[in-house]
PDB file of C-alpha atoms and ligand atoms in Angstrom:
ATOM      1  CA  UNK A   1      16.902 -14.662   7.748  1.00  0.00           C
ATOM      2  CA  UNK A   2      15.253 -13.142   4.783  1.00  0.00           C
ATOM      3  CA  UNK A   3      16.989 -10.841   2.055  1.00  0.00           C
ATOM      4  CA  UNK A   4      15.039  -7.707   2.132  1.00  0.00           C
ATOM      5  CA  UNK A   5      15.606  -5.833  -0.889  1.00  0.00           C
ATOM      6  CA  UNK A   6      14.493  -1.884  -0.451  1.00  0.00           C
ATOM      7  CA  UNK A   7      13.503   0.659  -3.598  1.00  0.00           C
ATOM      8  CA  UNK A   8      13.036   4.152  -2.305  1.00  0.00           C
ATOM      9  CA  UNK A   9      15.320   3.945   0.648  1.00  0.00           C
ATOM     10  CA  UNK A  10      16.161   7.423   0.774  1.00  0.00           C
ATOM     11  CA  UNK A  11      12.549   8.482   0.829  1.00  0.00           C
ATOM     12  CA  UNK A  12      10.748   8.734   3.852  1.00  0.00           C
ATOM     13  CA  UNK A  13       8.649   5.828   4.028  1.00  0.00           C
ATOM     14  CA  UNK A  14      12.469   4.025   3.326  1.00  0.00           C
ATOM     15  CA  UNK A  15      13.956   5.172   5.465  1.00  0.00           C
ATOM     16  CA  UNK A  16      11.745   4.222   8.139  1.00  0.00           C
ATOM     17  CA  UNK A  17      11.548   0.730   6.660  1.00  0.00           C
ATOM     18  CA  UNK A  18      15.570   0.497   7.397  1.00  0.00           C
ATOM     19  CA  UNK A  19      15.361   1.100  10.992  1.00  0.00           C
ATOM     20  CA  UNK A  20      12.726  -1.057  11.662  1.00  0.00           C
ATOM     21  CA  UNK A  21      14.263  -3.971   9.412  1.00  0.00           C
ATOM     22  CA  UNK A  22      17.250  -3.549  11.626  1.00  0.00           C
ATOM     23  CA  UNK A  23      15.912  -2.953  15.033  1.00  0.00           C
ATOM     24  CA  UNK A  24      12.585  -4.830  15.367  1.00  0.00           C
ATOM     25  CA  UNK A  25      12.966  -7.475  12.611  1.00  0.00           C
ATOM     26  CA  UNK A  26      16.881  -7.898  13.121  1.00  0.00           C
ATOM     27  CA  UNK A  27      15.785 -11.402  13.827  1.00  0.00           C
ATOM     28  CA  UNK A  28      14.216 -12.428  10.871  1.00  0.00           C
ATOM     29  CA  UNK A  29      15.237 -10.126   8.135  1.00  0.00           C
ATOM     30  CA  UNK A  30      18.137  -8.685   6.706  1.00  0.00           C
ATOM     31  CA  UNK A  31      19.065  -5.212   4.201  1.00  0.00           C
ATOM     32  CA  UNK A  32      20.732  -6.769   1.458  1.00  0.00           C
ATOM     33  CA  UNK A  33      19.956  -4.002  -1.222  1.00  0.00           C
ATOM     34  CA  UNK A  34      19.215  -0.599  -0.702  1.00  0.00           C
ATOM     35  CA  UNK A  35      18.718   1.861  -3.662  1.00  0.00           C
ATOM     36  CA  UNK A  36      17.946   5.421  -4.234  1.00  0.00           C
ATOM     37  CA  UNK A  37      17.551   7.521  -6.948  1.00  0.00           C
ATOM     38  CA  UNK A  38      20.828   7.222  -9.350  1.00  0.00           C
ATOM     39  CA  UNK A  39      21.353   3.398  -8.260  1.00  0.00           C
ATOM     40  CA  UNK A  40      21.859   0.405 -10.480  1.00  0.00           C
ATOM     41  CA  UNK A  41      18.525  -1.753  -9.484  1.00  0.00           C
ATOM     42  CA  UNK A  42      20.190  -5.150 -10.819  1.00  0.00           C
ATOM     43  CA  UNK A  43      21.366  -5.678  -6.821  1.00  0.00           C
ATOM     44  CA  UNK A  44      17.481  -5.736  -5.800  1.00  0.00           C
ATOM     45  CA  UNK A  45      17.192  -9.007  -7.886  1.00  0.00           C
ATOM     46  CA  UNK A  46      19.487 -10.952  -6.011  1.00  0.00           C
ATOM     47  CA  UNK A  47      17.179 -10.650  -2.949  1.00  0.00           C
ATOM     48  CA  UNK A  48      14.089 -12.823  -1.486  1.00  0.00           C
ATOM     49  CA  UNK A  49      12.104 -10.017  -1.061  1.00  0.00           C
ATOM     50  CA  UNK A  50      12.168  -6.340  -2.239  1.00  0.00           C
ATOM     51  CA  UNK A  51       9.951  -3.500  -0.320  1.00  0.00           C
ATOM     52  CA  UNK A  52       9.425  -0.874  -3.127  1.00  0.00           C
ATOM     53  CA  UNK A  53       8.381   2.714  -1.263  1.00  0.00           C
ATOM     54  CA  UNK A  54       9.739   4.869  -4.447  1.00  0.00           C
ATOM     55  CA  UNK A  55       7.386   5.831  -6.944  1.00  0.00           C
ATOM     56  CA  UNK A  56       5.180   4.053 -10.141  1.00  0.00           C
ATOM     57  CA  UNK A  57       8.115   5.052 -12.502  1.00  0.00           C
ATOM     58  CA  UNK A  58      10.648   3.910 -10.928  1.00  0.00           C
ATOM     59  CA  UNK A  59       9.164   0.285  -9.654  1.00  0.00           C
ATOM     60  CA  UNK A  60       7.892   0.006 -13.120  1.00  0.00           C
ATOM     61  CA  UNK A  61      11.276   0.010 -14.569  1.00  0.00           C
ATOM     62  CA  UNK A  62      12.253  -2.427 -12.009  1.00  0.00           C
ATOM     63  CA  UNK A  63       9.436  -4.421 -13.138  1.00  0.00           C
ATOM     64  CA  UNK A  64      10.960  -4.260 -17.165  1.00  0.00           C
ATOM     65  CA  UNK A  65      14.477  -4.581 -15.515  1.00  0.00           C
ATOM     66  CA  UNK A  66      13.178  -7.944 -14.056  1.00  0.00           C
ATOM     67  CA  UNK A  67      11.647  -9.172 -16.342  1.00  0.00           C
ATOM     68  CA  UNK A  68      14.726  -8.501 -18.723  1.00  0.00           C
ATOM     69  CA  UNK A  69      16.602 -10.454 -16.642  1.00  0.00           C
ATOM     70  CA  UNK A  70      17.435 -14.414 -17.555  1.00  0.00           C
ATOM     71  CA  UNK A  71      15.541 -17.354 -16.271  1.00  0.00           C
ATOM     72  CA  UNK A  72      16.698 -17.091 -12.504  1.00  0.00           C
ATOM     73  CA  UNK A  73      13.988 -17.270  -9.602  1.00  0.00           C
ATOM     74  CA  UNK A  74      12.989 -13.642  -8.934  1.00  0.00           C
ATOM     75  CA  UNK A  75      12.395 -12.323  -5.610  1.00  0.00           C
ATOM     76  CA  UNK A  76       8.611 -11.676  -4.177  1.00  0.00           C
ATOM     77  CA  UNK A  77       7.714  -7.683  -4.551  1.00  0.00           C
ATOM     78  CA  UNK A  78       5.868  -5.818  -2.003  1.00  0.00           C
ATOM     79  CA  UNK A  79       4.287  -2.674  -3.881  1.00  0.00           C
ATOM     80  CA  UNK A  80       3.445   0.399  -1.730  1.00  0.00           C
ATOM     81  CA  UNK A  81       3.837   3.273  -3.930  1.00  0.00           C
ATOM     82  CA  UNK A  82       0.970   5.151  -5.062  1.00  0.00           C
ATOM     83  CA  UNK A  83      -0.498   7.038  -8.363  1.00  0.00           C
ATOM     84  CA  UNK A  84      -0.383   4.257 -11.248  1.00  0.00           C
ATOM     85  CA  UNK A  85      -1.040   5.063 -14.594  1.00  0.00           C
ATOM     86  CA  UNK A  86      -2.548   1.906 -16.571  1.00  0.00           C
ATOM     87  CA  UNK A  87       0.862   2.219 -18.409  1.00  0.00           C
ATOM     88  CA  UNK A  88       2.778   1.698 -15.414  1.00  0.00           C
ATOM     89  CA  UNK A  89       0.102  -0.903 -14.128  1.00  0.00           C
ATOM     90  CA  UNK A  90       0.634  -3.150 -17.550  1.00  0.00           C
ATOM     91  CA  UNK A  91       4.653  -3.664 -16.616  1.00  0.00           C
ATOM     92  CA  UNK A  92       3.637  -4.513 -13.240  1.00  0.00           C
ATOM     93  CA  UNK A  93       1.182  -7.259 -14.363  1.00  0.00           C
ATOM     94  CA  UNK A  94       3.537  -8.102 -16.558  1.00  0.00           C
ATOM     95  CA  UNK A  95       6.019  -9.266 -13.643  1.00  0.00           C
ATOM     96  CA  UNK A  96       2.969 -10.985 -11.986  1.00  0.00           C
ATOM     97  CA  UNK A  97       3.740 -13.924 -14.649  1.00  0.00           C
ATOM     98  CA  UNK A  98       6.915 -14.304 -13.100  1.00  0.00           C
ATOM     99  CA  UNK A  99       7.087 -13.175  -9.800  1.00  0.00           C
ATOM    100  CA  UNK A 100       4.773 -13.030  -6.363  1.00  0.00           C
ATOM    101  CA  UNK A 101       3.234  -9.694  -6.670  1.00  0.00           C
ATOM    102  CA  UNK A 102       1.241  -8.124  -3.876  1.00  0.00           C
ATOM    103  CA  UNK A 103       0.411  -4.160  -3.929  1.00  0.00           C
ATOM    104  CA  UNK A 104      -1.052  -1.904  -1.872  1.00  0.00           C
ATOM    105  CA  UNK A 105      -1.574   1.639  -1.198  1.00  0.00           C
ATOM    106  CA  UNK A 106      -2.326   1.325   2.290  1.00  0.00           C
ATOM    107  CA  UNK A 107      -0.325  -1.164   4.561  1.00  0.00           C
ATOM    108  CA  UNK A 108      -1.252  -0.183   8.241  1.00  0.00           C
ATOM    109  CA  UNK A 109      -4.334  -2.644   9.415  1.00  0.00           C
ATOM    110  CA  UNK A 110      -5.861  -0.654  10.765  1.00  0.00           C
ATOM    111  CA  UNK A 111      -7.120   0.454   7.341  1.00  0.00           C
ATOM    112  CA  UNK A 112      -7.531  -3.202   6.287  1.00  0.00           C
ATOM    113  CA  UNK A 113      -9.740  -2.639   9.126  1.00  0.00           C
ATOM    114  CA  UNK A 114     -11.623  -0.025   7.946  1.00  0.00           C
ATOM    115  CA  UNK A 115     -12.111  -1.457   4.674  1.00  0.00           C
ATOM    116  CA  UNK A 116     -14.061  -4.657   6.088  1.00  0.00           C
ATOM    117  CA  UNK A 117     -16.210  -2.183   7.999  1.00  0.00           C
ATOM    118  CA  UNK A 118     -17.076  -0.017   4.705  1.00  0.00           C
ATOM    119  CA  UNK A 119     -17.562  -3.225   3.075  1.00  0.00           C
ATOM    120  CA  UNK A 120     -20.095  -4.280   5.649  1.00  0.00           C
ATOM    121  CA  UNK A 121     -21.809  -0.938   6.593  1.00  0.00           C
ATOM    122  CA  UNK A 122     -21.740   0.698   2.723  1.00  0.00           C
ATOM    123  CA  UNK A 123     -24.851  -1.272   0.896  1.00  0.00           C
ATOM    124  CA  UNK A 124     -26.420  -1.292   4.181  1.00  0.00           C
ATOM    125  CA  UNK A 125     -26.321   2.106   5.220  1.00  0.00           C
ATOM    126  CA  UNK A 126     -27.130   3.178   1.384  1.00  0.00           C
ATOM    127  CA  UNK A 127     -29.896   1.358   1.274  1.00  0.00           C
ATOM    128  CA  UNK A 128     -31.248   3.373   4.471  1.00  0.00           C
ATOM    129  CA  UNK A 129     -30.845   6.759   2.245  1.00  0.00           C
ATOM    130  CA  UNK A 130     -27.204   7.638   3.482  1.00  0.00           C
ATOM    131  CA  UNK A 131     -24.695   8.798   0.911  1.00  0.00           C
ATOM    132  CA  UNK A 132     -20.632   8.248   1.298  1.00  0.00           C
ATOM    133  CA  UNK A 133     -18.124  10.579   0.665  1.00  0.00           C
ATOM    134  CA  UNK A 134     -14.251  10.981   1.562  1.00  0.00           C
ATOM    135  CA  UNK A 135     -12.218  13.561   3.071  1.00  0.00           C
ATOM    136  CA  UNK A 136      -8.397  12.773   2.899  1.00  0.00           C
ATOM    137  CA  UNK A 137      -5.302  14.489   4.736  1.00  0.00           C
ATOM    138  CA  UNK A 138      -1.794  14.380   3.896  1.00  0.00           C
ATOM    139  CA  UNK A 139       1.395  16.625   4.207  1.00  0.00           C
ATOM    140  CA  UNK A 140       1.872  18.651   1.331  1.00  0.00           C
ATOM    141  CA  UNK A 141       4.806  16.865   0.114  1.00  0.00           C
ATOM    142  CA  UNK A 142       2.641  13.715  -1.101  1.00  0.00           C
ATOM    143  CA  UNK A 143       3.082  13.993  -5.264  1.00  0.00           C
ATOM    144  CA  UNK A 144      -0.773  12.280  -5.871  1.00  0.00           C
ATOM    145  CA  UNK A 145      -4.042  13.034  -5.281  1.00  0.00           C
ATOM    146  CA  UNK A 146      -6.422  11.278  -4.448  1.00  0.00           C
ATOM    147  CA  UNK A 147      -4.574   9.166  -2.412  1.00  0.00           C
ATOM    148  CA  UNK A 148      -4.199   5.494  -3.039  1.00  0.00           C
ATOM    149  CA  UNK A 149      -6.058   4.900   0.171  1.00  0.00           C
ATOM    150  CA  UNK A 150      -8.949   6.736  -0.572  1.00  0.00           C
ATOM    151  CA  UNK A 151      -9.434   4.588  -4.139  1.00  0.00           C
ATOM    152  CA  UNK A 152      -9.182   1.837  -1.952  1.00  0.00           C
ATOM    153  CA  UNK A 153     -11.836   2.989   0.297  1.00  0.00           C
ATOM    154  CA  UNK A 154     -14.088   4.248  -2.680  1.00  0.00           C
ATOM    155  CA  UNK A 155     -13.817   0.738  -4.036  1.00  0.00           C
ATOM    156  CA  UNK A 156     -14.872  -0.910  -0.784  1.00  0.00           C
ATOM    157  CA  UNK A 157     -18.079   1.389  -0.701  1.00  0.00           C
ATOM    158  CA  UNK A 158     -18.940   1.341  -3.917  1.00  0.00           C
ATOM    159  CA  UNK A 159     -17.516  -1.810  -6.369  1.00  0.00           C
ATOM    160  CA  UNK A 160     -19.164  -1.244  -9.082  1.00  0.00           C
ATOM    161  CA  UNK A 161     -18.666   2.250  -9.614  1.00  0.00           C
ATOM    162  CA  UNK A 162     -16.155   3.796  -7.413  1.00  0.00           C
ATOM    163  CA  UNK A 163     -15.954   7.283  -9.197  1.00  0.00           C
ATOM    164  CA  UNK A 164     -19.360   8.419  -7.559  1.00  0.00           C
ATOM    165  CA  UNK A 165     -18.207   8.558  -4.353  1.00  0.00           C
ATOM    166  CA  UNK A 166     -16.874  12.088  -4.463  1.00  0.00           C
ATOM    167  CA  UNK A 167     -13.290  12.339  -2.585  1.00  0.00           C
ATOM    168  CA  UNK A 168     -11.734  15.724  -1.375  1.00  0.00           C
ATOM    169  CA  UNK A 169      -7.711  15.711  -1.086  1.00  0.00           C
ATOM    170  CA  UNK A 170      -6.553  18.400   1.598  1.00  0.00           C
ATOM    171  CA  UNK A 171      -2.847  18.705   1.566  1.00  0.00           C
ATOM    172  CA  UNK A 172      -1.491  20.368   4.619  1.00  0.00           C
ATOM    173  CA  UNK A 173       1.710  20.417   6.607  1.00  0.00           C
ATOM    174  CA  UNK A 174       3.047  17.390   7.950  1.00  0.00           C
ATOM    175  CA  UNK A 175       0.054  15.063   8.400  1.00  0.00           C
ATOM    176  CA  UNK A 176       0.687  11.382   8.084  1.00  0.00           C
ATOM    177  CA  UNK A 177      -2.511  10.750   6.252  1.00  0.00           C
ATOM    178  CA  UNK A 178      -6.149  10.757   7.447  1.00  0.00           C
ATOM    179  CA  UNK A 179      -8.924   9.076   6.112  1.00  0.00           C
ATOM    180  CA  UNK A 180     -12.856   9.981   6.860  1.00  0.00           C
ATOM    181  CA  UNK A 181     -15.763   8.376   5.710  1.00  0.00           C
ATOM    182  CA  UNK A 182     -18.997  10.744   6.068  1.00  0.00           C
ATOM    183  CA  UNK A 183     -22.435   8.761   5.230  1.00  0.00           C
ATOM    184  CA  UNK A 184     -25.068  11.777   5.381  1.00  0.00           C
ATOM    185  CA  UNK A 185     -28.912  11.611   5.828  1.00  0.00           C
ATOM    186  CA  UNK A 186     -31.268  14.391   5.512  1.00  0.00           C
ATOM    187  CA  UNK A 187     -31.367  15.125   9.089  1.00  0.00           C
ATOM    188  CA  UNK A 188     -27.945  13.427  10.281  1.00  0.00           C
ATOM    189  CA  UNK A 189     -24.849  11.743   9.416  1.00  0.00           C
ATOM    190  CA  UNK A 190     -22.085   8.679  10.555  1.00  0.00           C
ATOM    191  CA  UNK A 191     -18.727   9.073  10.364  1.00  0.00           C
ATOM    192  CA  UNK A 192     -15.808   6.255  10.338  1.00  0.00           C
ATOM    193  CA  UNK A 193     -12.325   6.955   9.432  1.00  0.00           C
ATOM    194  CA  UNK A 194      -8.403   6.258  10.413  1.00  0.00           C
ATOM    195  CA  UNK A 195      -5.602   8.449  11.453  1.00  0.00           C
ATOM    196  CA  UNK A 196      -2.076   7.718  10.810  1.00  0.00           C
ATOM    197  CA  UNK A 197      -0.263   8.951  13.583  1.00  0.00           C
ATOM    198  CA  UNK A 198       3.073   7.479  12.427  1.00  0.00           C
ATOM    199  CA  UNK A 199       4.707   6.445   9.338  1.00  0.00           C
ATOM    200  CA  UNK A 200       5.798   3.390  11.034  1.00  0.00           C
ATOM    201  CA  UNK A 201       2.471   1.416  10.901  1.00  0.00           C
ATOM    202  CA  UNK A 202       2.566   1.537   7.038  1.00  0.00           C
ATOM    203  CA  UNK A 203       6.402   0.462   7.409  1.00  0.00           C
ATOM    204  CA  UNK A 204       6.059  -2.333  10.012  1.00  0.00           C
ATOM    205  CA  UNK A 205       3.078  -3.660   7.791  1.00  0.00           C
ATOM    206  CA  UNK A 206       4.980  -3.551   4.804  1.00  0.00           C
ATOM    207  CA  UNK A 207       7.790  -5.644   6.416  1.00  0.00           C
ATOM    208  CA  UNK A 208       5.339  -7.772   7.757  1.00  0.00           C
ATOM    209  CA  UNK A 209       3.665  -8.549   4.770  1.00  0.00           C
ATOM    210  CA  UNK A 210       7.356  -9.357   2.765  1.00  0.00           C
ATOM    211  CA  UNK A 211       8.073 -12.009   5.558  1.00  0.00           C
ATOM    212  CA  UNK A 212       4.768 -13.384   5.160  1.00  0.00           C
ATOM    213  CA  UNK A 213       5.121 -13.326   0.336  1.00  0.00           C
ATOM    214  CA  UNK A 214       8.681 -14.784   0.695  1.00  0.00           C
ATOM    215  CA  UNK A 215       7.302 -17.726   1.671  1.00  0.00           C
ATOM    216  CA  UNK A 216       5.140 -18.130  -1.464  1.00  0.00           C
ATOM    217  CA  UNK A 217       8.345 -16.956  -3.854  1.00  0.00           C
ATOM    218  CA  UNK A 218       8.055 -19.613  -6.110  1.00  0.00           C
ATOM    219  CA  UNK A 219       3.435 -18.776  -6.754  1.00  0.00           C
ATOM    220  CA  UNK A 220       4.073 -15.760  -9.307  1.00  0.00           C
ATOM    221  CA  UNK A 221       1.021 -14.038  -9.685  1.00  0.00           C
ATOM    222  CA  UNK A 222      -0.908 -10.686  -8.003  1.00  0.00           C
ATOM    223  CA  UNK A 223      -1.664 -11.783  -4.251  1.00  0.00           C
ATOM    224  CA  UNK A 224      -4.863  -9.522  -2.932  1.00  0.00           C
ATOM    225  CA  UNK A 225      -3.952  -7.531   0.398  1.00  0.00           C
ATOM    226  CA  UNK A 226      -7.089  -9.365   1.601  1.00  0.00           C
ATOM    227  CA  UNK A 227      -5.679 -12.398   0.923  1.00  0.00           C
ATOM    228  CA  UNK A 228      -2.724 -12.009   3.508  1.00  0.00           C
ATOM    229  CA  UNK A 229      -5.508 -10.325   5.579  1.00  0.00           C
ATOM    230  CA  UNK A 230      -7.294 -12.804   5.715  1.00  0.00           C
ATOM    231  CA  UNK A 231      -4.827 -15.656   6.291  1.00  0.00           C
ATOM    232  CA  UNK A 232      -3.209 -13.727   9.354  1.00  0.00           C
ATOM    233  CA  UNK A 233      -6.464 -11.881  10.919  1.00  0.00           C
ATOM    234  CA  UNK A 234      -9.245 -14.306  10.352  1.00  0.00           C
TER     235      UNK A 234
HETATM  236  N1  NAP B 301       1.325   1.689   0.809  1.00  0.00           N
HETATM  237  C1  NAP B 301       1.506   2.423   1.908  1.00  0.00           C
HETATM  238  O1  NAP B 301       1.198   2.002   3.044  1.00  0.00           O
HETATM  239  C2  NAP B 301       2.133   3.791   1.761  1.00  0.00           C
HETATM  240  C3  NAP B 301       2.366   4.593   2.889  1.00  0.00           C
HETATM  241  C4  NAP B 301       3.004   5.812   2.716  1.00  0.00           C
HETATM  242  C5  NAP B 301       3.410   6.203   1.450  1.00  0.00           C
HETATM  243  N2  NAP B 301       3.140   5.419   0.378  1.00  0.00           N
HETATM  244  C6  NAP B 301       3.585   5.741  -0.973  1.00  0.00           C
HETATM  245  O2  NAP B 301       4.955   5.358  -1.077  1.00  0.00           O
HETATM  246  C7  NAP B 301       5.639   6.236  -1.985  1.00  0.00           C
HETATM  247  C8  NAP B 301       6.819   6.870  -1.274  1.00  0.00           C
HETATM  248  O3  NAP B 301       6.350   7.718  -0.226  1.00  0.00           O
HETATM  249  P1  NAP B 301       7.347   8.647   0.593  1.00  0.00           P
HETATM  250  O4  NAP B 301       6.496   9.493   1.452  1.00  0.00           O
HETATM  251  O5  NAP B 301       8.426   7.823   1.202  1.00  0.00           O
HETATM  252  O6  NAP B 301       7.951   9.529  -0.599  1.00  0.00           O
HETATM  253  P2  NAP B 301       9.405  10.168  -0.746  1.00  0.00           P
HETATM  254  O7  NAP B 301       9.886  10.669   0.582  1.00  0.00           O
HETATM  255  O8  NAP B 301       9.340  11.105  -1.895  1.00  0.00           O
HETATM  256  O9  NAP B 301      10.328   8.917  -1.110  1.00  0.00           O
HETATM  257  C9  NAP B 301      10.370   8.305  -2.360  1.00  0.00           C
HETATM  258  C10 NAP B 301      11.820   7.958  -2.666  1.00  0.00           C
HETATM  259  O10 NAP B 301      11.883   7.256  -3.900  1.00  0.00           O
HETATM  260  C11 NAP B 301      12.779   7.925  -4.774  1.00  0.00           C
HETATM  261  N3  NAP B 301      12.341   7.842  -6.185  1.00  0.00           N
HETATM  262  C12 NAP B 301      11.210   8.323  -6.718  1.00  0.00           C
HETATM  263  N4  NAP B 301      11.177   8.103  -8.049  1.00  0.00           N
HETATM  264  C13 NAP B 301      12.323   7.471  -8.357  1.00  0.00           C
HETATM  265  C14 NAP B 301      12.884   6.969  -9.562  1.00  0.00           C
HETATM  266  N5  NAP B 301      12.209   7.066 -10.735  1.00  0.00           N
HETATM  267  N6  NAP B 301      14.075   6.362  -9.501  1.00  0.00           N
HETATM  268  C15 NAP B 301      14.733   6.241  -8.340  1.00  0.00           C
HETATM  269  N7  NAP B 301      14.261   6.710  -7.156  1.00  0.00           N
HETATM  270  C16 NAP B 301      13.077   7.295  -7.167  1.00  0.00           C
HETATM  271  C17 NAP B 301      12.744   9.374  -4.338  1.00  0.00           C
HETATM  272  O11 NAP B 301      13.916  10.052  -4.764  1.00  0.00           O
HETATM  273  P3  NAP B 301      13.841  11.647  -5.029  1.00  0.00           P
HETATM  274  O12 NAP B 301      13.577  12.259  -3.683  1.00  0.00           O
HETATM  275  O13 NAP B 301      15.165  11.943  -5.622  1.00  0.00           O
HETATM  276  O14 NAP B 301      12.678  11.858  -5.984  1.00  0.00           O
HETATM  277  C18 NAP B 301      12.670   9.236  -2.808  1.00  0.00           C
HETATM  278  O15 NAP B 301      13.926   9.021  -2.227  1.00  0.00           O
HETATM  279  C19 NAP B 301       4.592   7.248  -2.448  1.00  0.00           C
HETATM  280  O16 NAP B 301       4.045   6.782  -3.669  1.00  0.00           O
HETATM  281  C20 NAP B 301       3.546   7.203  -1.338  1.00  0.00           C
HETATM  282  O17 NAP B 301       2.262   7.586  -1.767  1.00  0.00           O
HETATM  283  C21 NAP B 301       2.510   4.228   0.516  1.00  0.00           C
END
């Protein structure tokens, strides 16, 4: 049974990653650190595997906090909160040297999903005249904008030079988090996108996904979410 250690477990992605760790994954994986805001984060260390769902500041310090700490082996990190600055991004890769990293700002797959269709469709579609743009959804709580997901998705349509695909955020209510992808033509357009109707695909994904890096604990380094994609989809 894996040690899960969680980082944001009051929050509501956290909270959601508790139930299902003990419910569906009682089995194979076990809470043996929880911490909120005001917590020591030294008892995430002593874990296999820690599930951050806080925020960049707070998983950075946990990133300084590890690396701070003396030779021991450290545990894997699964990284799903968004809005990194490149400072924050810098203690992270930092960690990579001595940890198994693998982030993501999107870990439902059905947006993995997605991504291998823009990936596919983008140059092609392009080259027929269409232009891409994004239209993203969330509840009004969410602290960035644009969303992680949608940098993801402008890098999958465009990776040389994701900042011309223009994004709108729309914060409203309690939505989950929507993505659309419009390609217009002069006289009609496609659309693809993907609706979160439930926090718990992003959780159950993000468990999934720590079962799956504690088993490569001891290969520090940044793992790609396509990687892991890959391995289990293909
Ligand atoms: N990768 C994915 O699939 C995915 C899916 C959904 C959300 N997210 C991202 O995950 C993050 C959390 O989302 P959420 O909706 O669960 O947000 P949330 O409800 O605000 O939860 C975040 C939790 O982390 C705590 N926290 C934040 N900064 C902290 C710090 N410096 N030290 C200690 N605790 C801290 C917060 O405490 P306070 O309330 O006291 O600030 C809160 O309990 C966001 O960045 C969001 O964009 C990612």
């Amino acid at each position: 049974v894996i040690r899960v250690g969680l980082l944001g477990a009051a929050g509501r992605m956290g909270r959601r990653v508790r139930e299902l760790v003990e419910t569906e994954f009682a089995g194979q994986a076990r809470l043996a650190a929880s911490v909120s805001r005001g917590d020591p984060l030294a008892s995430l260390l002593e874990t296999d595997v820690v599930i951050d769902f806080s925020s960049p500041g707070a998983m950075s310090e946990l990133a300084r906090a590890a690396l701070a700490s003396p030779g021991g082996k450290l545990p894997a990190f699964v990284v799903g909160s968004t809005g990194w600055s490149a400072e924050q991004g810098r203690a992270l890769a930092g960690l990579s040297g001595r940890a198994a990293i693998l982030q993501s700002s999107n870990f439902s797959t059905g947006v993995l999903a997605l991504l291998e269709i823009l990936r596919w469709a983008s140059p092609r579609l392009e080259k027929l005249g269409y232009e891409a743009s994004v239209v993203e959804r969330h509840h009004v709580h969410k602290k960035d904008a644009p969303s992680g997901t949608a940098i993801s998705i402008r890098r999958a349509i465009s990776p040389e030079n994701p900042e011309r695909v223009p994004v709108e955020s729309i914060r409203s209510g309690e939505i989950v988090g929507d993505h659309e992808v419009a390609f217009r033509g002069p006289a009609d357009h496609l659309v693809v996108g993907h609706f979160a109707h439930d926090r718990s695909i992003f959780a159950r994904g993000a468990i999934e996904t720590a079962l799956w890096l504690s088993g490569r604990r001891d290969r520090p380094g940044m793992v790609p979410m396509e990687t892991y994609f890959q391995e289990r989809f293909r």
